[in-house]
Amino acid sequence: VLDAATRRNLELIRTIRNERKHGSLLWVLDRTKTAAGGRLLKRWLEQPLLEPAAIEARQDAVEELVRDFALLDDAGGLLKEAADLERLLSRVHCAGANARDLWVGGVRAFEEQSEALETLRTRVGGTDETLSAAIVAARRATDEFAGWLRAEAPKKTGPSGIGREQY
């Protein structure tokens, strides 16, 4: 684990001279197509994996995408169309969204993401176990949360007017 001074001197996220992304390692590596992808890459640079098995699994998944350009292109297209769930949840957390944004937008976004993940899983097939397992786990979590949102939406019983009493 690197301390703050070392991370700053390595210019991982921004340069020392002008505190801008341009010229940093993030700027060199960032070929992401979505805002969510850019945030994920930044998070990976700021909080790198430490366990060798996790590092190797990520390397294997990246290798599969690099080796199969058509798969990478398909994945990029699907991700561009997917809703930015992190941004939606952030808006809700910061009170920048209302109940309708959460329920309607959330259910739709999670359902769209689930469909995109299924398309990607089918496209990946059995070529890379780690990548396939990650897609299956992400789809399962997406479906579970979408199901929860659908089940909770009509209740409107809590103080906020949505969900259960404790919400």
PDB file of N, CA, C and O in Angstrom, residues 34-85:
ATOM      1  N   THR A  34     -17.090   4.923 -21.324  1.00  0.00           N
ATOM      2  CA  THR A  34     -18.202   5.415 -20.510  1.00  0.00           C
ATOM      3  C   THR A  34     -17.661   6.114 -19.268  1.00  0.00           C
ATOM      4  O   THR A  34     -16.526   5.867 -18.845  1.00  0.00           O
ATOM      5  N   ALA A  35     -18.495   6.952 -18.681  1.00  0.00           N
ATOM      6  CA  ALA A  35     -18.114   7.619 -17.438  1.00  0.00           C
ATOM      7  C   ALA A  35     -17.890   6.594 -16.329  1.00  0.00           C
ATOM      8  O   ALA A  35     -16.948   6.715 -15.537  1.00  0.00           O
ATOM      9  N   ALA A  36     -18.734   5.570 -16.286  1.00  0.00           N
ATOM     10  CA  ALA A  36     -18.590   4.527 -15.263  1.00  0.00           C
ATOM     11  C   ALA A  36     -17.260   3.786 -15.437  1.00  0.00           C
ATOM     12  O   ALA A  36     -16.576   3.471 -14.458  1.00  0.00           O
ATOM     13  N   GLY A  37     -16.867   3.526 -16.670  1.00  0.00           N
ATOM     14  CA  GLY A  37     -15.588   2.872 -16.935  1.00  0.00           C
ATOM     15  C   GLY A  37     -14.414   3.737 -16.491  1.00  0.00           C
ATOM     16  O   GLY A  37     -13.435   3.250 -15.924  1.00  0.00           O
ATOM     17  N   GLY A  38     -14.518   5.032 -16.740  1.00  0.00           N
ATOM     18  CA  GLY A  38     -13.476   5.955 -16.299  1.00  0.00           C
ATOM     19  C   GLY A  38     -13.353   5.995 -14.790  1.00  0.00           C
ATOM     20  O   GLY A  38     -12.242   6.010 -14.241  1.00  0.00           O
ATOM     21  N   ARG A  39     -14.496   5.994 -14.104  1.00  0.00           N
ATOM     22  CA  ARG A  39     -14.461   5.976 -12.638  1.00  0.00           C
ATOM     23  C   ARG A  39     -13.861   4.670 -12.121  1.00  0.00           C
ATOM     24  O   ARG A  39     -13.110   4.665 -11.142  1.00  0.00           O
ATOM     25  N   LEU A  40     -14.201   3.567 -12.782  1.00  0.00           N
ATOM     26  CA  LEU A  40     -13.670   2.271 -12.361  1.00  0.00           C
ATOM     27  C   LEU A  40     -12.162   2.219 -12.540  1.00  0.00           C
ATOM     28  O   LEU A  40     -11.434   1.776 -11.644  1.00  0.00           O
ATOM     29  N   LEU A  41     -11.651   2.682 -13.680  1.00  0.00           N
ATOM     30  CA  LEU A  41     -10.212   2.694 -13.905  1.00  0.00           C
ATOM     31  C   LEU A  41      -9.508   3.550 -12.858  1.00  0.00           C
ATOM     32  O   LEU A  41      -8.478   3.153 -12.299  1.00  0.00           O
ATOM     33  N   LYS A  42     -10.064   4.705 -12.561  1.00  0.00           N
ATOM     34  CA  LYS A  42      -9.480   5.582 -11.538  1.00  0.00           C
ATOM     35  C   LYS A  42      -9.440   4.868 -10.186  1.00  0.00           C
ATOM     36  O   LYS A  42      -8.430   4.897  -9.486  1.00  0.00           O
ATOM     37  N   ARG A  43     -10.533   4.197  -9.848  1.00  0.00           N
ATOM     38  CA  ARG A  43     -10.601   3.463  -8.579  1.00  0.00           C
ATOM     39  C   ARG A  43      -9.565   2.337  -8.548  1.00  0.00           C
ATOM     40  O   ARG A  43      -8.928   2.094  -7.533  1.00  0.00           O
ATOM     41  N   TRP A  44      -9.375   1.653  -9.685  1.00  0.00           N
ATOM     42  CA  TRP A  44      -8.370   0.585  -9.749  1.00  0.00           C
ATOM     43  C   TRP A  44      -6.962   1.133  -9.536  1.00  0.00           C
ATOM     44  O   TRP A  44      -6.129   0.478  -8.919  1.00  0.00           O
ATOM     45  N   LEU A  45      -6.692   2.324 -10.059  1.00  0.00           N
ATOM     46  CA  LEU A  45      -5.374   2.919  -9.858  1.00  0.00           C
ATOM     47  C   LEU A  45      -5.181   3.398  -8.417  1.00  0.00           C
ATOM     48  O   LEU A  45      -4.087   3.294  -7.862  1.00  0.00           O
ATOM     49  N   GLU A  46      -6.230   3.911  -7.831  1.00  0.00           N
ATOM     50  CA  GLU A  46      -6.141   4.409  -6.459  1.00  0.00           C
ATOM     51  C   GLU A  46      -6.143   3.280  -5.426  1.00  0.00           C
ATOM     52  O   GLU A  46      -5.562   3.412  -4.353  1.00  0.00           O
ATOM     53  N   GLN A  47      -6.825   2.188  -5.741  1.00  0.00           N
ATOM     54  CA  GLN A  47      -6.951   1.067  -4.808  1.00  0.00           C
ATOM     55  C   GLN A  47      -6.640  -0.244  -5.532  1.00  0.00           C
ATOM     56  O   GLN A  47      -7.544  -1.027  -5.829  1.00  0.00           O
ATOM     57  N   PRO A  48      -5.374  -0.493  -5.823  1.00  0.00           N
ATOM     58  CA  PRO A  48      -5.029  -1.692  -6.597  1.00  0.00           C
ATOM     59  C   PRO A  48      -5.287  -2.979  -5.805  1.00  0.00           C
ATOM     60  O   PRO A  48      -5.313  -2.969  -4.568  1.00  0.00           O
ATOM     61  N   LEU A  49      -5.490  -4.054  -6.558  1.00  0.00           N
ATOM     62  CA  LEU A  49      -5.648  -5.362  -5.927  1.00  0.00           C
ATOM     63  C   LEU A  49      -4.347  -5.747  -5.227  1.00  0.00           C
ATOM     64  O   LEU A  49      -3.256  -5.381  -5.672  1.00  0.00           O
ATOM     65  N   LEU A  50      -4.466  -6.512  -4.152  1.00  0.00           N
ATOM     66  CA  LEU A  50      -3.291  -6.930  -3.389  1.00  0.00           C
ATOM     67  C   LEU A  50      -3.091  -8.439  -3.410  1.00  0.00           C
ATOM     68  O   LEU A  50      -1.977  -8.920  -3.246  1.00  0.00           O
ATOM     69  N   GLU A  51      -4.176  -9.193  -3.606  1.00  0.00           N
ATOM     70  CA  GLU A  51      -4.109 -10.652  -3.588  1.00  0.00           C
ATOM     71  C   GLU A  51      -3.675 -11.173  -4.955  1.00  0.00           C
ATOM     72  O   GLU A  51      -4.308 -10.849  -5.967  1.00  0.00           O
ATOM     73  N   PRO A  52      -2.619 -12.004  -5.000  1.00  0.00           N
ATOM     74  CA  PRO A  52      -2.146 -12.536  -6.287  1.00  0.00           C
ATOM     75  C   PRO A  52      -3.225 -13.233  -7.108  1.00  0.00           C
ATOM     76  O   PRO A  52      -3.291 -13.060  -8.331  1.00  0.00           O
ATOM     77  N   ALA A  53      -4.101 -14.002  -6.475  1.00  0.00           N
ATOM     78  CA  ALA A  53      -5.146 -14.712  -7.217  1.00  0.00           C
ATOM     79  C   ALA A  53      -6.101 -13.728  -7.887  1.00  0.00           C
ATOM     80  O   ALA A  53      -6.515 -13.935  -9.040  1.00  0.00           O
ATOM     81  N   ALA A  54      -6.467 -12.659  -7.195  1.00  0.00           N
ATOM     82  CA  ALA A  54      -7.365 -11.655  -7.761  1.00  0.00           C
ATOM     83  C   ALA A  54      -6.688 -10.907  -8.908  1.00  0.00           C
ATOM     84  O   ALA A  54      -7.321 -10.608  -9.928  1.00  0.00           O
ATOM     85  N   ILE A  55      -5.410 -10.627  -8.745  1.00  0.00           N
ATOM     86  CA  ILE A  55      -4.651  -9.947  -9.796  1.00  0.00           C
ATOM     87  C   ILE A  55      -4.597 -10.819 -11.050  1.00  0.00           C
ATOM     88  O   ILE A  55      -4.836 -10.357 -12.169  1.00  0.00           O
ATOM     89  N   GLU A  56      -4.292 -12.098 -10.871  1.00  0.00           N
ATOM     90  CA  GLU A  56      -4.213 -13.020 -12.013  1.00  0.00           C
ATOM     91  C   GLU A  56      -5.565 -13.179 -12.691  1.00  0.00           C
ATOM     92  O   GLU A  56      -5.640 -13.250 -13.926  1.00  0.00           O
ATOM     93  N   ALA A  57      -6.639 -13.246 -11.915  1.00  0.00           N
ATOM     94  CA  ALA A  57      -7.972 -13.376 -12.493  1.00  0.00           C
ATOM     95  C   ALA A  57      -8.300 -12.151 -13.347  1.00  0.00           C
ATOM     96  O   ALA A  57      -8.840 -12.276 -14.455  1.00  0.00           O
ATOM     97  N   ARG A  58      -7.965 -10.956 -12.850  1.00  0.00           N
ATOM     98  CA  ARG A  58      -8.215  -9.740 -13.628  1.00  0.00           C
ATOM     99  C   ARG A  58      -7.361  -9.746 -14.888  1.00  0.00           C
ATOM    100  O   ARG A  58      -7.837  -9.397 -15.974  1.00  0.00           O
ATOM    101  N   GLN A  59      -6.106 -10.148 -14.772  1.00  0.00           N
ATOM    102  CA  GLN A  59      -5.232 -10.207 -15.945  1.00  0.00           C
ATOM    103  C   GLN A  59      -5.773 -11.170 -16.996  1.00  0.00           C
ATOM    104  O   GLN A  59      -5.742 -10.880 -18.194  1.00  0.00           O
ATOM    105  N   ASP A  60      -6.282 -12.317 -16.552  1.00  0.00           N
ATOM    106  CA  ASP A  60      -6.851 -13.295 -17.482  1.00  0.00           C
ATOM    107  C   ASP A  60      -8.056 -12.725 -18.216  1.00  0.00           C
ATOM    108  O   ASP A  60      -8.217 -12.919 -19.421  1.00  0.00           O
ATOM    109  N   ALA A  61      -8.923 -12.026 -17.480  1.00  0.00           N
ATOM    110  CA  ALA A  61     -10.108 -11.437 -18.093  1.00  0.00           C
ATOM    111  C   ALA A  61      -9.719 -10.363 -19.103  1.00  0.00           C
ATOM    112  O   ALA A  61     -10.264 -10.306 -20.214  1.00  0.00           O
ATOM    113  N   VAL A  62      -8.759  -9.518 -18.745  1.00  0.00           N
ATOM    114  CA  VAL A  62      -8.298  -8.472 -19.660  1.00  0.00           C
ATOM    115  C   VAL A  62      -7.639  -9.110 -20.886  1.00  0.00           C
ATOM    116  O   VAL A  62      -7.872  -8.681 -22.022  1.00  0.00           O
ATOM    117  N   GLU A  63      -6.850 -10.148 -20.664  1.00  0.00           N
ATOM    118  CA  GLU A  63      -6.195 -10.837 -21.784  1.00  0.00           C
ATOM    119  C   GLU A  63      -7.228 -11.374 -22.775  1.00  0.00           C
ATOM    120  O   GLU A  63      -7.051 -11.269 -23.989  1.00  0.00           O
ATOM    121  N   GLU A  64      -8.310 -11.943 -22.260  1.00  0.00           N
ATOM    122  CA  GLU A  64      -9.362 -12.474 -23.134  1.00  0.00           C
ATOM    123  C   GLU A  64      -9.969 -11.367 -23.976  1.00  0.00           C
ATOM    124  O   GLU A  64     -10.194 -11.541 -25.173  1.00  0.00           O
ATOM    125  N   LEU A  65     -10.205 -10.208 -23.375  1.00  0.00           N
ATOM    126  CA  LEU A  65     -10.778  -9.094 -24.119  1.00  0.00           C
ATOM    127  C   LEU A  65      -9.800  -8.543 -25.151  1.00  0.00           C
ATOM    128  O   LEU A  65     -10.196  -8.185 -26.259  1.00  0.00           O
ATOM    129  N   VAL A  66      -8.527  -8.490 -24.805  1.00  0.00           N
ATOM    130  CA  VAL A  66      -7.518  -7.982 -25.738  1.00  0.00           C
ATOM    131  C   VAL A  66      -7.331  -8.948 -26.912  1.00  0.00           C
ATOM    132  O   VAL A  66      -7.165  -8.527 -28.059  1.00  0.00           O
ATOM    133  N   ARG A  67      -7.394 -10.238 -26.610  1.00  0.00           N
ATOM    134  CA  ARG A  67      -7.204 -11.259 -27.637  1.00  0.00           C
ATOM    135  C   ARG A  67      -8.378 -11.309 -28.623  1.00  0.00           C
ATOM    136  O   ARG A  67      -8.194 -11.594 -29.797  1.00  0.00           O
ATOM    137  N   ASP A  68      -9.573 -11.048 -28.146  1.00  0.00           N
ATOM    138  CA  ASP A  68     -10.771 -11.146 -28.982  1.00  0.00           C
ATOM    139  C   ASP A  68     -11.345  -9.755 -29.187  1.00  0.00           C
ATOM    140  O   ASP A  68     -12.212  -9.301 -28.441  1.00  0.00           O
ATOM    141  N   PHE A  69     -10.871  -9.080 -30.233  1.00  0.00           N
ATOM    142  CA  PHE A  69     -11.278  -7.700 -30.475  1.00  0.00           C
ATOM    143  C   PHE A  69     -12.780  -7.588 -30.698  1.00  0.00           C
ATOM    144  O   PHE A  69     -13.409  -6.619 -30.265  1.00  0.00           O
ATOM    145  N   ALA A  70     -13.384  -8.563 -31.363  1.00  0.00           N
ATOM    146  CA  ALA A  70     -14.831  -8.522 -31.600  1.00  0.00           C
ATOM    147  C   ALA A  70     -15.588  -8.555 -30.278  1.00  0.00           C
ATOM    148  O   ALA A  70     -16.583  -7.840 -30.097  1.00  0.00           O
ATOM    149  N   LEU A  71     -15.128  -9.383 -29.342  1.00  0.00           N
ATOM    150  CA  LEU A  71     -15.746  -9.445 -28.020  1.00  0.00           C
ATOM    151  C   LEU A  71     -15.595  -8.110 -27.301  1.00  0.00           C
ATOM    152  O   LEU A  71     -16.551  -7.603 -26.712  1.00  0.00           O
ATOM    153  N   LEU A  72     -14.407  -7.528 -27.362  1.00  0.00           N
ATOM    154  CA  LEU A  72     -14.167  -6.230 -26.739  1.00  0.00           C
ATOM    155  C   LEU A  72     -15.086  -5.167 -27.332  1.00  0.00           C
ATOM    156  O   LEU A  72     -15.693  -4.376 -26.605  1.00  0.00           O
ATOM    157  N   ASP A  73     -15.237  -5.186 -28.644  1.00  0.00           N
ATOM    158  CA  ASP A  73     -16.102  -4.221 -29.311  1.00  0.00           C
ATOM    159  C   ASP A  73     -17.561  -4.426 -28.895  1.00  0.00           C
ATOM    160  O   ASP A  73     -18.280  -3.462 -28.617  1.00  0.00           O
ATOM    161  N   ASP A  74     -18.004  -5.694 -28.844  1.00  0.00           N
ATOM    162  CA  ASP A  74     -19.380  -5.997 -28.404  1.00  0.00           C
ATOM    163  C   ASP A  74     -19.606  -5.528 -26.971  1.00  0.00           C
ATOM    164  O   ASP A  74     -20.630  -4.923 -26.660  1.00  0.00           O
ATOM    165  N   ALA A  75     -18.651  -5.825 -26.103  1.00  0.00           N
ATOM    166  CA  ALA A  75     -18.773  -5.430 -24.697  1.00  0.00           C
ATOM    167  C   ALA A  75     -18.837  -3.914 -24.581  1.00  0.00           C
ATOM    168  O   ALA A  75     -19.657  -3.368 -23.832  1.00  0.00           O
ATOM    169  N   GLY A  76     -17.994  -3.219 -25.331  1.00  0.00           N
ATOM    170  CA  GLY A  76     -18.002  -1.756 -25.307  1.00  0.00           C
ATOM    171  C   GLY A  76     -19.336  -1.189 -25.754  1.00  0.00           C
ATOM    172  O   GLY A  76     -19.860  -0.256 -25.146  1.00  0.00           O
ATOM    173  N   GLY A  77     -19.914  -1.760 -26.805  1.00  0.00           N
ATOM    174  CA  GLY A  77     -21.211  -1.301 -27.284  1.00  0.00           C
ATOM    175  C   GLY A  77     -22.312  -1.521 -26.259  1.00  0.00           C
ATOM    176  O   GLY A  77     -23.160  -0.655 -26.046  1.00  0.00           O
ATOM    177  N   LEU A  78     -22.295  -2.685 -25.614  1.00  0.00           N
ATOM    178  CA  LEU A  78     -23.301  -2.979 -24.595  1.00  0.00           C
ATOM    179  C   LEU A  78     -23.160  -2.044 -23.396  1.00  0.00           C
ATOM    180  O   LEU A  78     -24.151  -1.571 -22.846  1.00  0.00           O
ATOM    181  N   LEU A  79     -21.925  -1.794 -22.992  1.00  0.00           N
ATOM    182  CA  LEU A  79     -21.703  -0.934 -21.833  1.00  0.00           C
ATOM    183  C   LEU A  79     -22.077   0.515 -22.118  1.00  0.00           C
ATOM    184  O   LEU A  79     -22.563   1.226 -21.240  1.00  0.00           O
ATOM    185  N   LYS A  80     -21.874   0.974 -23.355  1.00  0.00           N
ATOM    186  CA  LYS A  80     -22.259   2.340 -23.718  1.00  0.00           C
ATOM    187  C   LYS A  80     -23.762   2.532 -23.605  1.00  0.00           C
ATOM    188  O   LYS A  80     -24.231   3.607 -23.242  1.00  0.00           O
ATOM    189  N   GLU A  81     -24.520   1.481 -23.915  1.00  0.00           N
ATOM    190  CA  GLU A  81     -25.980   1.568 -23.868  1.00  0.00           C
ATOM    191  C   GLU A  81     -26.538   1.396 -22.459  1.00  0.00           C
ATOM    192  O   GLU A  81     -27.666   1.791 -22.189  1.00  0.00           O
ATOM    193  N   ALA A  82     -25.751   0.792 -21.564  1.00  0.00           N
ATOM    194  CA  ALA A  82     -26.241   0.521 -20.206  1.00  0.00           C
ATOM    195  C   ALA A  82     -26.359   1.826 -19.419  1.00  0.00           C
ATOM    196  O   ALA A  82     -25.581   2.764 -19.599  1.00  0.00           O
ATOM    197  N   ALA A  83     -27.350   1.864 -18.563  1.00  0.00           N
ATOM    198  CA  ALA A  83     -27.537   3.040 -17.707  1.00  0.00           C
ATOM    199  C   ALA A  83     -26.384   3.146 -16.713  1.00  0.00           C
ATOM    200  O   ALA A  83     -25.796   2.141 -16.320  1.00  0.00           O
ATOM    201  N   ASP A  84     -26.065   4.352 -16.326  1.00  0.00           N
ATOM    202  CA  ASP A  84     -25.005   4.578 -15.351  1.00  0.00           C
ATOM    203  C   ASP A  84     -25.606   4.437 -13.956  1.00  0.00           C
ATOM    204  O   ASP A  84     -26.060   5.399 -13.340  1.00  0.00           O
ATOM    205  N   LEU A  85     -25.621   3.207 -13.462  1.00  0.00           N
ATOM    206  CA  LEU A  85     -26.266   2.904 -12.183  1.00  0.00           C
ATOM    207  C   LEU A  85     -25.575   3.595 -11.022  1.00  0.00           C
ATOM    208  O   LEU A  85     -26.229   4.051 -10.080  1.00  0.00           O
TER     209      LEU A  85
END
